[in-house]
PDB file of C-alpha atoms in Angstrom:
ATOM      1  CA  UNK J  26     -90.270 -11.742 -53.203  1.00 53.00           C
ATOM      2  CA  UNK J  27     -92.407 -14.915 -54.600  1.00 49.00           C
ATOM      3  CA  UNK J  28     -94.690 -16.763 -53.151  1.00 52.00           C
ATOM      4  CA  UNK J  29     -95.105 -20.464 -51.964  1.00 54.00           C
ATOM      5  CA  UNK J  30     -96.762 -22.946 -49.590  1.00 68.00           C
ATOM      6  CA  UNK J  31     -94.889 -23.084 -46.711  1.00 82.00           C
ATOM      7  CA  UNK J  32     -94.772 -20.334 -44.752  1.00 89.00           C
ATOM      8  CA  UNK J  33     -92.338 -17.004 -44.534  1.00 92.00           C
ATOM      9  CA  UNK J  34     -90.915 -17.898 -41.199  1.00 94.00           C
ATOM     10  CA  UNK J  35     -87.913 -15.644 -40.587  1.00 94.00           C
ATOM     11  CA  UNK J  36     -85.470 -17.656 -40.946  1.00 95.00           C
ATOM     12  CA  UNK J  37     -86.538 -18.097 -44.674  1.00 95.00           C
ATOM     13  CA  UNK J  38     -87.012 -14.661 -45.054  1.00 95.00           C
ATOM     14  CA  UNK J  39     -83.397 -13.581 -44.167  1.00 96.00           C
ATOM     15  CA  UNK J  40     -82.188 -16.418 -46.142  1.00 96.00           C
ATOM     16  CA  UNK J  41     -84.061 -15.211 -48.978  1.00 96.00           C
ATOM     17  CA  UNK J  42     -83.409 -11.416 -48.690  1.00 96.00           C
ATOM     18  CA  UNK J  43     -79.636 -12.492 -48.415  1.00 96.00           C
ATOM     19  CA  UNK J  44     -79.580 -13.895 -51.239  1.00 96.00           C
ATOM     20  CA  UNK J  45     -81.701 -11.920 -53.434  1.00 96.00           C
ATOM     21  CA  UNK J  46     -79.462  -8.325 -51.557  1.00 95.00           C
ATOM     22  CA  UNK J  47     -76.029 -10.247 -52.576  1.00 95.00           C
ATOM     23  CA  UNK J  48     -77.545 -10.560 -56.907  1.00 94.00           C
ATOM     24  CA  UNK J  49     -78.222  -6.834 -56.783  1.00 94.00           C
ATOM     25  CA  UNK J  50     -74.885  -6.088 -55.245  1.00 92.00           C
ATOM     26  CA  UNK J  51     -75.892  -4.445 -51.900  1.00 93.00           C
ATOM     27  CA  UNK J  52     -73.184  -4.667 -48.987  1.00 90.00           C
ATOM     28  CA  UNK J  53     -73.259  -6.557 -46.308  1.00 94.00           C
ATOM     29  CA  UNK J  54     -76.790  -8.570 -47.654  1.00 94.00           C
ATOM     30  CA  UNK J  55     -76.987 -10.856 -44.621  1.00 96.00           C
ATOM     31  CA  UNK J  56     -76.550  -8.076 -41.679  1.00 95.00           C
ATOM     32  CA  UNK J  57     -78.571  -5.403 -44.282  1.00 95.00           C
ATOM     33  CA  UNK J  58     -81.347  -7.893 -44.034  1.00 96.00           C
ATOM     34  CA  UNK J  59     -81.225  -7.943 -40.625  1.00 95.00           C
ATOM     35  CA  UNK J  60     -81.505  -4.739 -39.327  1.00 95.00           C
ATOM     36  CA  UNK J  61     -84.482  -4.417 -41.809  1.00 96.00           C
ATOM     37  CA  UNK J  62     -86.027  -7.298 -40.393  1.00 96.00           C
ATOM     38  CA  UNK J  63     -85.856  -6.302 -37.399  1.00 95.00           C
ATOM     39  CA  UNK J  64     -86.925  -2.668 -37.595  1.00 94.00           C
ATOM     40  CA  UNK J  65     -89.694  -3.529 -39.201  1.00 95.00           C
ATOM     41  CA  UNK J  66     -90.138  -6.422 -35.990  1.00 95.00           C
ATOM     42  CA  UNK J  67     -89.669  -3.641 -33.553  1.00 92.00           C
ATOM     43  CA  UNK J  68     -86.951  -6.038 -31.758  1.00 91.00           C
ATOM     44  CA  UNK J  69     -83.587  -5.389 -31.514  1.00 91.00           C
ATOM     45  CA  UNK J  70     -81.456  -7.680 -33.881  1.00 91.00           C
ATOM     46  CA  UNK J  71     -80.125  -9.983 -32.215  1.00 92.00           C
ATOM     47  CA  UNK J  72     -84.080 -11.300 -30.835  1.00 93.00           C
ATOM     48  CA  UNK J  73     -84.375 -12.540 -34.981  1.00 93.00           C
ATOM     49  CA  UNK J  74     -82.346 -15.450 -33.735  1.00 91.00           C
ATOM     50  CA  UNK J  75     -84.301 -17.134 -30.757  1.00 91.00           C
ATOM     51  CA  UNK J  76     -87.420 -16.205 -32.871  1.00 91.00           C
ATOM     52  CA  UNK J  77     -86.386 -17.623 -35.930  1.00 91.00           C
ATOM     53  CA  UNK J  78     -89.160 -20.146 -36.233  1.00 92.00           C
ATOM     54  CA  UNK J  79     -92.316 -16.790 -36.068  1.00 91.00           C
ATOM     55  CA  UNK J  80     -94.343 -15.830 -39.685  1.00 94.00           C
ATOM     56  CA  UNK J  81     -94.473 -12.024 -39.784  1.00 93.00           C
ATOM     57  CA  UNK J  82     -98.172 -10.553 -40.453  1.00 93.00           C
ATOM     58  CA  UNK J  83     -99.486  -8.955 -43.891  1.00 94.00           C
ATOM     59  CA  UNK J  84     -98.445  -5.680 -42.931  1.00 95.00           C
ATOM     60  CA  UNK J  85     -94.869  -6.022 -41.884  1.00 94.00           C
ATOM     61  CA  UNK J  86     -94.321  -8.455 -44.511  1.00 95.00           C
ATOM     62  CA  UNK J  87     -96.162  -5.668 -47.288  1.00 95.00           C
ATOM     63  CA  UNK J  88     -93.524  -2.846 -45.169  1.00 96.00           C
ATOM     64  CA  UNK J  89     -90.500  -5.539 -45.562  1.00 96.00           C
ATOM     65  CA  UNK J  90     -91.511  -5.555 -49.491  1.00 96.00           C
ATOM     66  CA  UNK J  91     -91.111  -2.000 -49.298  1.00 96.00           C
ATOM     67  CA  UNK J  92     -88.429  -1.539 -47.569  1.00 96.00           C
ATOM     68  CA  UNK J  93     -85.812  -4.230 -49.129  1.00 96.00           C
ATOM     69  CA  UNK J  94     -87.104  -2.875 -52.659  1.00 96.00           C
ATOM     70  CA  UNK J  95     -85.548   0.631 -51.893  1.00 96.00           C
ATOM     71  CA  UNK J  96     -81.813  -0.975 -50.336  1.00 96.00           C
ATOM     72  CA  UNK J  97     -82.111  -2.700 -53.455  1.00 95.00           C
ATOM     73  CA  UNK J  98     -82.764   0.349 -55.688  1.00 93.00           C
ATOM     74  CA  UNK J  99     -79.622   2.056 -53.860  1.00 92.00           C
ATOM     75  CA  UNK J 100     -81.542   4.018 -51.169  1.00 94.00           C
ATOM     76  CA  UNK J 101     -78.425   4.334 -48.229  1.00 94.00           C
ATOM     77  CA  UNK J 102     -79.846   1.438 -45.040  1.00 94.00           C
ATOM     78  CA  UNK J 103     -79.414   4.151 -42.598  1.00 94.00           C
ATOM     79  CA  UNK J 104     -81.747   6.389 -44.893  1.00 94.00           C
ATOM     80  CA  UNK J 105     -84.404   3.568 -44.673  1.00 94.00           C
ATOM     81  CA  UNK J 106     -84.559   3.090 -41.692  1.00 93.00           C
ATOM     82  CA  UNK J 107     -84.052   6.464 -40.841  1.00 92.00           C
ATOM     83  CA  UNK J 108     -81.234   6.547 -38.087  1.00 92.00           C
ATOM     84  CA  UNK J 109     -77.396   5.588 -37.370  1.00 92.00           C
ATOM     85  CA  UNK J 110     -75.342   5.016 -34.768  1.00 92.00           C
ATOM     86  CA  UNK J 111     -72.211   7.522 -34.292  1.00 93.00           C
ATOM     87  CA  UNK J 112     -69.566   6.664 -31.786  1.00 92.00           C
ATOM     88  CA  UNK J 113     -71.696   6.825 -28.137  1.00 87.00           C
ATOM     89  CA  UNK J 114     -74.721   8.210 -29.551  1.00 93.00           C
ATOM     90  CA  UNK J 115     -77.515   7.327 -32.331  1.00 93.00           C
ATOM     91  CA  UNK J 116     -79.058  10.297 -34.934  1.00 96.00           C
ATOM     92  CA  UNK J 117     -81.524  10.567 -36.990  1.00 95.00           C
ATOM     93  CA  UNK J 118     -80.609  11.179 -40.551  1.00 94.00           C
ATOM     94  CA  UNK J 119     -82.014  12.218 -44.091  1.00 93.00           C
ATOM     95  CA  UNK J 120     -81.451  13.576 -47.662  1.00 91.00           C
ATOM     96  CA  UNK J 121     -80.163  16.457 -45.791  1.00 92.00           C
ATOM     97  CA  UNK J 122     -77.278  15.828 -43.631  1.00 94.00           C
ATOM     98  CA  UNK J 123     -74.513  13.820 -44.540  1.00 93.00           C
ATOM     99  CA  UNK J 124     -74.251  10.012 -42.632  1.00 93.00           C
ATOM    100  CA  UNK J 125     -71.790  10.004 -40.755  1.00 93.00           C
ATOM    101  CA  UNK J 126     -68.918   7.443 -41.609  1.00 91.00           C
ATOM    102  CA  UNK J 127     -66.052   5.728 -39.357  1.00 91.00           C
ATOM    103  CA  UNK J 128     -63.571   8.326 -40.727  1.00 93.00           C
ATOM    104  CA  UNK J 129     -65.847  11.192 -39.021  1.00 95.00           C
ATOM    105  CA  UNK J 130     -65.253   8.670 -35.525  1.00 96.00           C
ATOM    106  CA  UNK J 131     -61.620   9.110 -35.769  1.00 96.00           C
ATOM    107  CA  UNK J 132     -61.964  12.742 -36.160  1.00 97.00           C
ATOM    108  CA  UNK J 133     -63.611  12.916 -33.014  1.00 97.00           C
ATOM    109  CA  UNK J 134     -61.400  10.097 -31.090  1.00 96.00           C
ATOM    110  CA  UNK J 135     -58.255  12.806 -32.096  1.00 96.00           C
ATOM    111  CA  UNK J 136     -60.350  15.135 -30.141  1.00 96.00           C
ATOM    112  CA  UNK J 137     -59.963  13.383 -27.456  1.00 94.00           C
ATOM    113  CA  UNK J 138     -56.724  12.413 -27.453  1.00 93.00           C
ATOM    114  CA  UNK J 139     -55.669  15.696 -27.645  1.00 93.00           C
ATOM    115  CA  UNK J 140     -57.959  17.798 -25.124  1.00 91.00           C
ATOM    116  CA  UNK J 141     -57.844  14.373 -22.084  1.00 76.00           C
ATOM    117  CA  UNK J 142     -60.472  17.269 -19.986  1.00 60.00           C
ATOM    118  CA  UNK J 143     -60.274  16.666 -16.639  1.00 59.00           C
ATOM    119  CA  UNK J 144     -62.849  18.206 -14.073  1.00 53.00           C
ATOM    120  CA  UNK J 145     -61.956  21.455 -14.774  1.00 54.00           C
ATOM    121  CA  UNK J 146     -60.749  21.416 -18.602  1.00 55.00           C
ATOM    122  CA  UNK J 147     -64.938  19.884 -19.401  1.00 64.00           C
ATOM    123  CA  UNK J 148     -65.799  23.257 -19.041  1.00 78.00           C
ATOM    124  CA  UNK J 149     -64.152  24.367 -22.596  1.00 91.00           C
ATOM    125  CA  UNK J 150     -65.868  25.366 -25.295  1.00 94.00           C
ATOM    126  CA  UNK J 151     -65.361  24.113 -28.515  1.00 96.00           C
ATOM    127  CA  UNK J 152     -66.998  24.971 -32.206  1.00 97.00           C
ATOM    128  CA  UNK J 153     -68.496  22.653 -34.648  1.00 98.00           C
ATOM    129  CA  UNK J 154     -68.374  24.227 -38.904  1.00 97.00           C
ATOM    130  CA  UNK J 155     -70.792  22.257 -40.892  1.00 96.00           C
ATOM    131  CA  UNK J 156     -72.166  20.462 -38.464  1.00 97.00           C
ATOM    132  CA  UNK J 157     -74.752  18.446 -40.883  1.00 96.00           C
ATOM    133  CA  UNK J 158     -76.966  16.007 -38.446  1.00 96.00           C
ATOM    134  CA  UNK J 159     -74.606  17.323 -35.260  1.00 97.00           C
ATOM    135  CA  UNK J 160     -72.945  14.297 -35.050  1.00 97.00           C
ATOM    136  CA  UNK J 161     -69.366  15.588 -34.191  1.00 98.00           C
ATOM    137  CA  UNK J 162     -71.229  18.346 -31.590  1.00 98.00           C
ATOM    138  CA  UNK J 163     -73.167  15.999 -30.044  1.00 98.00           C
ATOM    139  CA  UNK J 164     -70.431  13.330 -29.350  1.00 97.00           C
ATOM    140  CA  UNK J 165     -68.204  15.408 -28.030  1.00 96.00           C
ATOM    141  CA  UNK J 166     -70.782  17.209 -25.281  1.00 96.00           C
ATOM    142  CA  UNK J 167     -72.432  13.637 -24.522  1.00 95.00           C
ATOM    143  CA  UNK J 168     -68.551  13.133 -23.417  1.00 93.00           C
ATOM    144  CA  UNK J 169     -67.685  16.495 -21.751  1.00 93.00           C
ATOM    145  CA  UNK J 170     -70.677  16.935 -19.901  1.00 92.00           C
ATOM    146  CA  UNK J 171     -69.261  20.932 -19.117  1.00 92.00           C
ATOM    147  CA  UNK J 172     -68.672  21.677 -22.076  1.00 94.00           C
ATOM    148  CA  UNK J 173     -70.310  23.887 -24.150  1.00 94.00           C
ATOM    149  CA  UNK J 174     -70.397  23.833 -27.740  1.00 96.00           C
ATOM    150  CA  UNK J 175     -71.437  25.762 -31.213  1.00 96.00           C
ATOM    151  CA  UNK J 176     -72.136  24.788 -34.327  1.00 97.00           C
ATOM    152  CA  UNK J 177     -72.916  26.183 -37.813  1.00 97.00           C
ATOM    153  CA  UNK J 178     -74.076  24.704 -41.187  1.00 96.00           C
ATOM    154  CA  UNK J 179     -74.956  26.468 -44.273  1.00 94.00           C
ATOM    155  CA  UNK J 180     -78.103  24.942 -44.154  1.00 95.00           C
ATOM    156  CA  UNK J 181     -81.377  25.262 -42.712  1.00 95.00           C
ATOM    157  CA  UNK J 182     -82.773  21.792 -42.877  1.00 95.00           C
ATOM    158  CA  UNK J 183     -79.066  20.520 -41.527  1.00 96.00           C
ATOM    159  CA  UNK J 184     -79.355  23.065 -39.040  1.00 97.00           C
ATOM    160  CA  UNK J 185     -82.907  21.021 -38.026  1.00 96.00           C
ATOM    161  CA  UNK J 186     -81.823  17.876 -38.109  1.00 96.00           C
ATOM    162  CA  UNK J 187     -78.727  18.933 -35.354  1.00 97.00           C
ATOM    163  CA  UNK J 188     -81.636  20.444 -33.511  1.00 97.00           C
ATOM    164  CA  UNK J 189     -83.644  17.115 -33.152  1.00 97.00           C
ATOM    165  CA  UNK J 190     -80.933  15.076 -32.993  1.00 97.00           C
ATOM    166  CA  UNK J 191     -79.104  17.280 -29.665  1.00 98.00           C
ATOM    167  CA  UNK J 192     -83.036  16.881 -28.768  1.00 97.00           C
ATOM    168  CA  UNK J 193     -82.800  13.042 -28.968  1.00 95.00           C
ATOM    169  CA  UNK J 194     -79.503  12.818 -26.897  1.00 96.00           C
ATOM    170  CA  UNK J 195     -79.760  15.171 -24.350  1.00 96.00           C
ATOM    171  CA  UNK J 196     -77.560  17.974 -25.371  1.00 97.00           C
ATOM    172  CA  UNK J 197     -79.494  20.607 -26.299  1.00 97.00           C
ATOM    173  CA  UNK J 198     -79.385  22.840 -23.916  1.00 97.00           C
ATOM    174  CA  UNK J 199     -75.156  23.033 -24.197  1.00 97.00           C
ATOM    175  CA  UNK J 200     -75.227  23.343 -27.541  1.00 97.00           C
ATOM    176  CA  UNK J 201     -76.129  26.605 -29.558  1.00 96.00           C
ATOM    177  CA  UNK J 202     -76.629  25.959 -33.580  1.00 97.00           C
ATOM    178  CA  UNK J 203     -76.095  29.214 -35.919  1.00 96.00           C
ATOM    179  CA  UNK J 204     -76.990  29.497 -39.542  1.00 95.00           C
ATOM    180  CA  UNK J 205     -73.911  30.730 -41.928  1.00 94.00           C
ATOM    181  CA  UNK J 206     -70.681  30.303 -44.048  1.00 93.00           C
ATOM    182  CA  UNK J 207     -67.887  28.910 -42.122  1.00 94.00           C
ATOM    183  CA  UNK J 208     -67.325  31.686 -39.605  1.00 94.00           C
ATOM    184  CA  UNK J 209     -69.882  34.023 -40.729  1.00 91.00           C
ATOM    185  CA  UNK J 210     -71.956  33.941 -38.064  1.00 90.00           C
ATOM    186  CA  UNK J 211     -70.185  33.415 -34.692  1.00 89.00           C
ATOM    187  CA  UNK J 212     -69.949  36.526 -33.035  1.00 76.00           C
ATOM    188  CA  UNK J 213     -66.527  38.892 -34.225  1.00 61.00           C
ATOM    189  CA  UNK J 214     -65.515  38.410 -29.775  1.00 51.00           C
ATOM    190  CA  UNK J 215     -66.350  35.125 -29.899  1.00 60.00           C
ATOM    191  CA  UNK J 216     -62.346  33.972 -29.606  1.00 60.00           C
ATOM    192  CA  UNK J 217     -62.624  31.607 -26.700  1.00 86.00           C
ATOM    193  CA  UNK J 218     -62.663  28.168 -28.620  1.00 95.00           C
ATOM    194  CA  UNK J 219     -60.346  25.435 -26.851  1.00 95.00           C
ATOM    195  CA  UNK J 220     -60.955  23.217 -30.429  1.00 97.00           C
ATOM    196  CA  UNK J 221     -62.730  24.157 -33.314  1.00 97.00           C
ATOM    197  CA  UNK J 222     -63.595  20.985 -35.312  1.00 98.00           C
ATOM    198  CA  UNK J 223     -64.964  20.423 -38.925  1.00 98.00           C
ATOM    199  CA  UNK J 224     -64.961  17.381 -41.311  1.00 98.00           C
ATOM    200  CA  UNK J 225     -65.786  20.164 -44.091  1.00 97.00           C
ATOM    201  CA  UNK J 226     -66.916  18.978 -47.969  1.00 95.00           C
ATOM    202  CA  UNK J 227     -63.573  18.105 -49.497  1.00 95.00           C
ATOM    203  CA  UNK J 228     -64.448  15.742 -52.666  1.00 94.00           C
ATOM    204  CA  UNK J 229     -63.182  17.286 -56.041  1.00 94.00           C
ATOM    205  CA  UNK J 230     -66.528  18.500 -58.062  1.00 95.00           C
ATOM    206  CA  UNK J 231     -65.365  15.973 -61.260  1.00 93.00           C
ATOM    207  CA  UNK J 232     -65.125  12.760 -58.902  1.00 93.00           C
ATOM    208  CA  UNK J 233     -68.513  13.184 -57.449  1.00 93.00           C
ATOM    209  CA  UNK J 234     -69.904  11.453 -60.476  1.00 92.00           C
ATOM    210  CA  UNK J 235     -67.957   8.150 -59.825  1.00 91.00           C
ATOM    211  CA  UNK J 236     -69.281   7.828 -56.441  1.00 90.00           C
ATOM    212  CA  UNK J 237     -71.631   5.620 -55.318  1.00 89.00           C
ATOM    213  CA  UNK J 238     -75.396   5.606 -56.493  1.00 87.00           C
ATOM    214  CA  UNK J 239     -75.835   5.731 -52.194  1.00 87.00           C
ATOM    215  CA  UNK J 240     -74.073   8.896 -52.149  1.00 90.00           C
ATOM    216  CA  UNK J 241     -74.283  10.451 -55.248  1.00 88.00           C
ATOM    217  CA  UNK J 242     -77.725   9.859 -55.465  1.00 87.00           C
ATOM    218  CA  UNK J 243     -79.094  10.838 -52.216  1.00 90.00           C
ATOM    219  CA  UNK J 244     -76.566  12.882 -50.236  1.00 90.00           C
ATOM    220  CA  UNK J 245     -76.882  16.909 -49.990  1.00 90.00           C
ATOM    221  CA  UNK J 246     -73.840  17.281 -53.132  1.00 92.00           C
ATOM    222  CA  UNK J 247     -73.669  20.571 -50.863  1.00 90.00           C
ATOM    223  CA  UNK J 248     -71.214  18.409 -47.759  1.00 91.00           C
ATOM    224  CA  UNK J 249     -69.483  16.434 -50.805  1.00 92.00           C
ATOM    225  CA  UNK J 250     -68.244  18.970 -52.946  1.00 92.00           C
ATOM    226  CA  UNK J 251     -64.425  20.744 -52.217  1.00 94.00           C
ATOM    227  CA  UNK J 252     -64.821  22.713 -55.695  1.00 94.00           C
ATOM    228  CA  UNK J 253     -62.270  21.661 -57.808  1.00 95.00           C
ATOM    229  CA  UNK J 254     -59.310  20.403 -56.118  1.00 95.00           C
ATOM    230  CA  UNK J 255     -61.282  19.465 -53.070  1.00 94.00           C
ATOM    231  CA  UNK J 256     -60.082  22.736 -50.900  1.00 97.00           C
ATOM    232  CA  UNK J 257     -62.151  24.939 -51.612  1.00 96.00           C
ATOM    233  CA  UNK J 258     -63.822  25.808 -48.520  1.00 97.00           C
ATOM    234  CA  UNK J 259     -60.731  23.909 -46.273  1.00 97.00           C
ATOM    235  CA  UNK J 260     -58.808  27.031 -48.083  1.00 97.00           C
ATOM    236  CA  UNK J 261     -61.092  29.433 -45.752  1.00 97.00           C
ATOM    237  CA  UNK J 262     -61.635  27.549 -42.699  1.00 97.00           C
ATOM    238  CA  UNK J 263     -57.781  27.100 -42.269  1.00 97.00           C
ATOM    239  CA  UNK J 264     -56.875  31.557 -43.394  1.00 96.00           C
ATOM    240  CA  UNK J 265     -60.364  31.804 -40.493  1.00 95.00           C
ATOM    241  CA  UNK J 266     -59.616  29.576 -37.744  1.00 95.00           C
ATOM    242  CA  UNK J 267     -56.829  31.298 -35.872  1.00 93.00           C
ATOM    243  CA  UNK J 268     -58.796  34.334 -34.571  1.00 91.00           C
ATOM    244  CA  UNK J 269     -61.314  32.386 -32.786  1.00 94.00           C
ATOM    245  CA  UNK J 270     -59.030  30.189 -31.191  1.00 95.00           C
ATOM    246  CA  UNK J 271     -58.038  30.607 -28.079  1.00 93.00           C
ATOM    247  CA  UNK J 272     -53.833  30.774 -27.162  1.00 94.00           C
ATOM    248  CA  UNK J 273     -53.179  26.913 -26.974  1.00 93.00           C
ATOM    249  CA  UNK J 274     -56.654  25.671 -29.051  1.00 95.00           C
ATOM    250  CA  UNK J 275     -57.100  23.306 -31.603  1.00 97.00           C
ATOM    251  CA  UNK J 276     -58.024  22.885 -34.801  1.00 98.00           C
ATOM    252  CA  UNK J 277     -58.834  19.664 -36.065  1.00 98.00           C
ATOM    253  CA  UNK J 278     -59.960  18.743 -40.412  1.00 98.00           C
ATOM    254  CA  UNK J 279     -61.183  15.799 -41.903  1.00 98.00           C
ATOM    255  CA  UNK J 280     -59.436  16.514 -45.333  1.00 97.00           C
ATOM    256  CA  UNK J 281     -59.402  13.675 -48.253  1.00 96.00           C
ATOM    257  CA  UNK J 282     -56.677  11.362 -48.594  1.00 94.00           C
ATOM    258  CA  UNK J 283     -54.406  12.587 -51.197  1.00 95.00           C
ATOM    259  CA  UNK J 284     -54.915  16.297 -49.310  1.00 97.00           C
ATOM    260  CA  UNK J 285     -52.715  15.787 -46.546  1.00 96.00           C
ATOM    261  CA  UNK J 286     -49.549  18.309 -48.358  1.00 97.00           C
ATOM    262  CA  UNK J 287     -51.635  20.648 -49.591  1.00 97.00           C
ATOM    263  CA  UNK J 288     -53.578  20.986 -46.008  1.00 98.00           C
ATOM    264  CA  UNK J 289     -50.297  20.844 -43.829  1.00 98.00           C
ATOM    265  CA  UNK J 290     -48.502  23.561 -46.578  1.00 97.00           C
ATOM    266  CA  UNK J 291     -52.262  26.011 -45.665  1.00 98.00           C
ATOM    267  CA  UNK J 292     -51.360  25.241 -41.592  1.00 98.00           C
ATOM    268  CA  UNK J 293     -48.003  26.351 -41.952  1.00 97.00           C
ATOM    269  CA  UNK J 294     -49.066  29.670 -43.908  1.00 97.00           C
ATOM    270  CA  UNK J 295     -51.847  30.634 -41.882  1.00 97.00           C
ATOM    271  CA  UNK J 296     -48.701  30.231 -38.843  1.00 96.00           C
ATOM    272  CA  UNK J 297     -50.336  26.839 -36.975  1.00 97.00           C
ATOM    273  CA  UNK J 298     -48.023  25.552 -34.886  1.00 96.00           C
ATOM    274  CA  UNK J 299     -47.960  21.697 -33.514  1.00 96.00           C
ATOM    275  CA  UNK J 300     -48.812  20.987 -37.396  1.00 97.00           C
ATOM    276  CA  UNK J 301     -49.752  17.148 -38.150  1.00 97.00           C
ATOM    277  CA  UNK J 302     -51.526  15.010 -40.624  1.00 97.00           C
ATOM    278  CA  UNK J 303     -52.436  11.882 -39.333  1.00 96.00           C
ATOM    279  CA  UNK J 304     -54.177   8.927 -40.966  1.00 95.00           C
ATOM    280  CA  UNK J 305     -56.548   6.447 -40.570  1.00 93.00           C
ATOM    281  CA  UNK J 306     -57.596   2.971 -39.547  1.00 92.00           C
ATOM    282  CA  UNK J 307     -56.550   2.262 -43.595  1.00 92.00           C
ATOM    283  CA  UNK J 308     -53.607   4.057 -43.257  1.00 94.00           C
ATOM    284  CA  UNK J 309     -54.482   6.593 -45.762  1.00 95.00           C
ATOM    285  CA  UNK J 310     -54.375  10.683 -44.800  1.00 96.00           C
ATOM    286  CA  UNK J 311     -57.850  11.657 -43.371  1.00 97.00           C
ATOM    287  CA  UNK J 312     -56.708  14.333 -40.173  1.00 97.00           C
ATOM    288  CA  UNK J 313     -55.421  17.936 -40.308  1.00 98.00           C
ATOM    289  CA  UNK J 314     -54.196  18.982 -36.228  1.00 98.00           C
ATOM    290  CA  UNK J 315     -52.892  22.066 -36.219  1.00 97.00           C
ATOM    291  CA  UNK J 316     -52.850  24.653 -32.627  1.00 97.00           C
ATOM    292  CA  UNK J 317     -52.594  27.770 -31.892  1.00 95.00           C
TER     293      UNK J 317
END
């Protein structure tokens, strides 16, 4: 950041940083600059617009310089800020968990559409497989005040982040966290889930190297890598889900845009009913749904 005689007001900082981000190829350069500056100042982003002529102190300037350098170097904005909004929740995130994405919000909205709980159905129980930050489970629990959730993950560090997020969102007393691979940690006699929902790893191994630097260099490959064909985790997820669903229970899985036919076939072979591949807002296959 160049020095100059004129004071570095908030407005001037935002203009300069937006231009610099654009040259560095940072997505949404103005919005990113605003979010970082608001975070440094401890204010809401909208407040920047009524404080354009304010001049940050040197401590704030030093922090701001450091954070914008990290973003320009490819570190995700969510990691820099330490949190991300997801549906009706705000979640803590770091390098140990996948950053929640809009496609996964659509997965949760599909669950709301299918179950549409009334006062009695809100007492349903669900299983979130590969919970990561806890995003899916926590939003469901906030929307269904009487529901009980179980969330499993292979990563102990991810489960710790899910625990932090559950406490942050006030649902920790209704969420059971289990460490294990898919259904491994779920009790054999626990077969009464009304919903099993999952955003599993589904990216083909040889595709990961071509992803953006924000993803391939900063997000956990355990949550991304779905094996040679992207279905390495989805296959056992489909084959093992039925025995843990109550009759009439739903299975919802986020999938890759080109995996619809293959996952549909897996669900049919496993004996599920009402199999459907739903498209996302971009018109691409994204959610597989099926019913026991």
